[in-house]
Amino acid sequence: MPLKSSTAFAFSLTFFLLIANSLTLQTPCYKNPYKQFNLILNPNGTVTRPSKPPESPPALDPTLLVLSKDLTINQSKGTWARIYLPREALNHASKLPLLVFFHGGGFIFLSAASTIFHDFCFNMANDVVAVVASIEYRLAPEHRLPAAYEDAVEALHWIKTSQADDWLRSYVDYSNVFLVGSSAGGNIAYNAGLRAAAGDDLAPEIKGLILVQPFFSGTRRTGSELRLANEPHLALCYNDALWKLSLPVGVNRDHEFCNPTAGNGPARLEMIRRLGWWVLVTGCGGDPLVDRQVQLVRLMQSKGVRVVGHFTPGAYHGIQDSEPLKAKELYGVIKTFIHALSAQQ
């Protein structure tokens, strides 16, 4: 199949190498990040979350553009999937791609039922014309990494073997599966993908990864982290606090869960190259994490991975969760990416 190169796509996904004009460190954030998160740290290593963000139920209303329902994956762990089926699939002669989605929230917050992610997946299923399986995984610090990765891989096993569900059985093209994640979910999609690539025959046939502003870090600050240290959507001290609560106790941010360019991370990309997966990485210039996302694209390119970087100027981390027009633009990028790969078969 192979596509000639990321620059030879029939469509144009623009890859801007965003170079900061100034790397001057801004005034550090002295606010208590846990207070800002509205978290109470407990002596036993757990947290109390006093407030719960808005949630939305699934809906089987046939008048909606997208139907949705919840299915249990592992009752003992409290994991489940919300499946989104475009109504037009009911009259589709061919089966649809499957997007396995992992939500953001710094590994600490939110749910597949959170309204912002319910709306995102609803609209993504409609605009991309794909079945979406949004996965509920266990949260840190009660369940530190790699718990979320383990739940993600278990979800992939469940998807492949869940023949009892009529939507998955009837409408999904199991040869056209993509792991999709935003922010921390992008990190989960990436690490779950590496685990599935390591010879896991129980996983469905994955065609690629779609990493939306993926959440990575490292012990050495990047230029964008310093330049945007007090960016209100993801200030540097908040970023540090999230990693402190989610990484295994005693490891630093150059652990492979956090920094894909450190340690054995680059060598692990050989598995993705060998399988011929394509990877889409999106980001924006106003995100403190953008330099790490660009670094990941460059690393993949150096390892021969088929990767497309789509970076835009301005904006901020998580913009697709709060600005519908930006989300719609992202759906268009995802749809073009998927359809371009399908056209090469």
XYZ file of C-alpha atoms in Angstrom:
345
model
C 0.000 0.000 0.000
C 2.659 2.272 0.922
C 2.088 5.996 0.628
C 5.106 7.621 -0.972
C 5.713 10.068 1.854
C 3.876 12.322 4.258
C 4.387 15.195 1.809
C 2.954 13.201 -1.081
C -0.512 12.766 0.390
C -3.362 13.608 -1.947
C -4.360 16.091 0.708
C -2.253 18.734 2.388
C -1.662 18.425 6.119
C 0.495 21.391 6.971
C 3.450 20.755 9.265
C 4.751 23.996 10.776
C 7.944 23.753 12.815
C 7.059 26.271 15.464
C 10.195 28.054 16.608
C 9.954 30.285 19.661
C 11.442 33.750 19.264
C 12.118 33.967 22.990
C 12.822 31.300 25.575
C 12.778 33.694 28.504
C 11.388 32.036 31.617
C 8.313 33.860 32.829
C 7.537 34.407 36.506
C 6.959 30.941 38.028
C 3.505 29.923 39.172
C 3.310 30.087 42.944
C -0.320 29.045 43.238
C -1.191 25.756 44.908
C -1.966 23.508 41.907
C -4.131 21.156 43.966
C -6.295 24.055 45.078
C -6.594 25.132 41.455
C -7.579 21.572 40.518
C -10.063 21.517 43.418
C -8.371 18.389 44.758
C -7.825 17.377 48.371
C -4.746 15.190 48.896
C -5.383 12.362 51.361
C -2.719 10.754 53.588
C -3.209 7.350 51.922
C -2.168 8.658 48.476
C -5.678 9.082 47.103
C -7.444 12.350 46.346
C -10.880 13.692 47.092
C -12.603 15.374 44.171
C -15.233 17.655 45.772
C -16.906 18.634 42.515
C -17.888 16.557 39.512
C -17.882 18.088 36.026
C -21.128 17.855 34.004
C -21.900 14.462 32.498
C -24.232 13.340 29.706
C -26.047 10.015 29.354
C -25.965 7.899 26.194
C -28.967 8.216 23.891
C -30.671 5.698 21.617
C -33.062 8.327 20.236
C -33.438 7.421 16.531
C -34.015 11.074 15.625
C -30.444 11.989 16.624
C -27.632 12.068 14.074
C -25.616 9.695 16.273
C -26.874 6.939 18.558
C -24.936 5.995 21.677
C -24.966 3.341 24.382
C -22.752 2.127 27.243
C -21.294 -1.373 27.457
C -19.386 -2.915 30.366
C -15.782 -3.985 29.772
C -14.610 -5.044 33.246
C -17.121 -4.627 36.042
C -14.560 -5.257 38.792
C -12.439 -2.345 37.542
C -15.346 -0.097 36.668
C -14.275 0.142 33.029
C -16.731 0.471 30.172
C -17.130 1.862 26.667
C -19.577 4.342 25.210
C -20.252 3.394 21.594
C -21.285 6.058 19.089
C -22.991 4.948 15.877
C -23.741 7.454 13.103
C -27.379 7.070 12.118
C -26.409 6.969 8.454
C -24.513 3.733 9.184
C -27.883 1.993 9.422
C -28.234 2.456 5.658
C -24.545 2.046 4.804
C -23.670 -0.781 2.441
C -20.083 -0.929 3.719
C -18.768 -1.077 7.274
C -17.193 1.939 8.940
C -13.806 2.659 10.517
C -13.581 2.299 14.292
C -12.036 5.102 16.355
C -11.095 3.897 19.843
C -11.031 7.118 21.856
C -9.255 7.881 25.146
C -10.287 11.093 26.883
C -8.020 13.731 28.411
C -7.854 15.062 31.959
C -4.223 14.637 32.981
C -4.885 10.974 33.963
C -6.570 12.424 37.076
C -9.902 13.873 35.996
C -13.016 13.381 33.932
C -14.745 10.419 32.349
C -16.000 9.018 29.080
C -19.382 10.321 30.290
C -18.131 13.900 30.782
C -20.231 16.210 28.643
C -17.224 17.751 26.870
C -16.065 14.313 25.682
C -19.565 13.014 24.995
C -20.158 15.972 22.699
C -16.703 15.603 21.118
C -17.229 11.910 20.312
C -20.815 12.459 19.141
C -19.681 15.089 16.653
C -16.557 13.168 15.645
C -18.635 10.081 14.815
C -20.986 12.219 12.722
C -18.364 14.297 10.897
C -15.791 11.562 10.282
C -18.536 8.976 9.601
C -17.029 6.361 11.870
C -18.029 4.246 14.841
C -16.426 5.621 18.007
C -15.727 3.605 21.151
C -14.907 5.990 24.006
C -13.165 4.107 26.809
C -13.624 4.640 30.534
C -10.303 3.870 32.238
C -9.155 4.011 35.858
C -7.794 7.322 37.119
C -4.648 8.223 39.041
C -3.470 8.637 41.741
C -5.663 5.801 43.014
C -4.531 3.840 39.963
C -1.188 5.188 38.770
C 0.242 4.461 35.361
C 0.390 1.931 33.774
C -3.175 1.186 34.978
C -4.710 3.341 32.220
C -2.577 1.565 29.588
C -3.635 -1.827 30.919
C -7.283 -0.777 30.769
C -6.778 0.468 27.217
C -5.267 -2.822 26.055
C -8.014 -4.758 27.831
C -10.530 -2.585 25.981
C -8.894 -3.527 22.674
C -9.171 -7.214 23.567
C -12.818 -6.679 24.483
C -13.508 -4.885 21.200
C -12.035 -7.704 19.150
C -13.901 -10.432 21.013
C -17.157 -8.574 21.732
C -19.130 -10.284 19.031
C -22.262 -10.220 21.183
C -22.722 -6.502 20.545
C -24.702 -5.938 17.382
C -23.263 -2.489 16.629
C -19.634 -3.617 16.697
C -20.415 -6.821 14.843
C -22.607 -5.279 12.170
C -21.071 -1.878 11.470
C -17.330 -1.976 12.243
C -14.595 -2.682 9.718
C -12.112 -4.460 11.992
C -9.313 -3.934 9.467
C -9.706 -0.159 9.788
C -9.147 0.617 13.485
C -7.455 3.747 14.847
C -6.451 4.566 18.404
C -7.365 8.185 19.103
C -6.673 10.281 22.171
C -6.550 13.911 23.228
C -4.033 15.257 25.761
C -3.503 12.504 28.377
C -5.660 10.327 26.148
C -3.127 10.848 23.359
C -0.448 9.546 25.725
C -2.665 6.524 26.472
C -3.330 5.864 22.783
C 0.416 6.010 22.101
C 1.466 3.713 24.951
C -1.428 1.312 24.421
C -0.493 1.217 20.749
C 3.090 0.267 21.616
C 1.800 -2.530 23.845
C -0.535 -3.799 21.136
C 2.271 -3.596 18.582
C 4.454 -5.846 20.719
C 2.928 -8.984 19.259
C -0.513 -8.843 20.908
C -2.684 -11.133 18.787
C -5.760 -10.352 20.878
C -5.860 -6.729 19.729
C -7.848 -5.728 16.631
C -6.001 -4.901 13.431
C -4.798 -1.360 14.073
C -4.118 0.869 11.094
C -2.787 3.874 12.953
C -2.671 6.307 15.840
C -4.273 9.758 16.008
C -2.671 11.804 18.791
C -4.399 15.121 19.488
C -2.140 17.442 21.503
C -0.615 14.391 23.241
C 0.489 14.845 26.847
C 4.221 14.149 27.244
C 6.950 15.640 29.402
C 10.571 15.222 30.486
C 13.039 16.416 33.079
C 14.585 18.997 30.752
C 12.326 21.941 29.954
C 11.587 22.687 26.314
C 11.476 26.135 24.783
C 7.670 26.158 24.555
C 7.336 25.083 28.200
C 9.528 27.971 29.313
C 7.959 30.473 26.952
C 4.437 29.495 28.017
C 5.193 28.659 31.647
C 2.174 30.621 32.906
C -0.206 29.809 30.053
C -3.559 29.605 31.892
C -4.846 26.426 30.253
C -1.785 24.342 31.232
C 0.682 26.264 33.390
C 3.998 24.553 33.993
C 3.401 23.997 37.708
C 0.012 22.376 36.967
C 1.658 20.149 34.382
C 4.270 19.064 36.953
C 1.582 18.316 39.550
C -0.343 16.060 37.157
C 2.751 13.976 36.466
C 3.561 13.773 40.167
C 0.137 12.232 40.804
C 0.066 9.884 37.827
C 3.562 8.415 37.336
C 4.676 5.406 39.385
C 6.037 6.478 42.758
C 9.771 7.159 42.662
C 10.294 7.692 38.920
C 11.070 10.996 37.195
C 9.641 12.511 34.045
C 12.166 10.793 31.814
C 10.323 7.530 32.432
C 9.098 5.923 29.193
C 5.451 6.532 30.185
C 6.150 10.252 30.142
C 9.019 10.902 27.729
C 8.928 8.895 24.471
C 12.340 10.238 23.444
C 14.169 8.925 26.544
C 15.562 5.515 27.421
C 14.227 2.685 25.278
C 11.485 4.888 23.824
C 13.064 5.459 20.397
C 13.800 1.742 19.949
C 10.180 0.860 20.692
C 9.102 2.810 17.615
C 10.568 0.017 15.512
C 7.411 -1.999 16.258
C 5.196 0.699 14.755
C 7.468 1.035 11.726
C 7.479 -2.721 11.207
C 3.677 -2.914 11.267
C 3.365 -0.044 8.793
C 1.049 2.018 10.954
C 0.470 5.640 10.084
C 0.489 8.236 12.865
C -1.180 11.662 12.923
C 0.063 14.114 15.556
C -1.757 17.428 15.946
C -0.790 20.450 18.015
C -0.755 24.237 18.151
C 1.734 26.990 18.860
C 0.012 28.211 22.022
C 0.304 24.841 23.780
C 3.259 24.561 26.200
C 3.629 20.949 25.073
C 4.004 21.745 21.372
C 7.801 21.355 21.287
C 7.486 17.835 22.686
C 4.884 16.987 20.064
C 7.144 18.284 17.296
C 10.047 16.306 18.801
C 7.922 13.147 18.675
C 7.141 13.708 15.001
C 10.836 14.249 14.222
C 11.796 11.139 16.202
C 9.255 9.050 14.325
C 10.504 10.393 11.016
C 14.081 9.484 11.955
C 12.938 5.927 12.772
C 11.113 5.494 9.496
C 7.607 5.666 10.971
C 4.934 6.933 8.625
C 3.918 10.081 10.475
C 2.035 13.257 9.606
C 2.365 16.353 11.789
C -0.448 18.890 11.660
C 0.509 21.999 13.641
C -1.208 25.371 13.610
C -0.173 28.727 15.096
C -1.761 30.199 18.218
C -4.614 28.536 20.159
C -4.081 26.603 23.396
C -4.034 23.142 24.965
C -7.475 21.506 24.812
C -8.977 24.051 22.444
C -11.027 21.370 20.668
C -12.894 20.682 23.927
C -14.173 24.232 24.313
C -14.405 25.723 20.812
C -16.757 23.808 18.479
C -15.381 25.401 15.309
C -11.857 24.248 16.199
C -13.202 20.773 16.941
C -14.911 20.696 13.541
C -11.652 21.656 11.836
C -9.970 18.772 13.684
C -12.642 16.305 12.542
C -11.899 17.370 8.976
C -8.182 16.680 9.450
C -8.936 13.262 10.959
C -11.390 12.363 8.200
C -8.943 13.375 5.479
C -6.169 11.374 7.139
C -8.304 8.217 7.400
C -9.742 8.474 3.900
C -6.314 9.092 2.360
C -5.064 5.851 3.901
C -8.135 3.943 2.744
C -7.617 5.229 -0.796
C -4.127 3.704 -0.831
C -5.346 0.173 -0.157
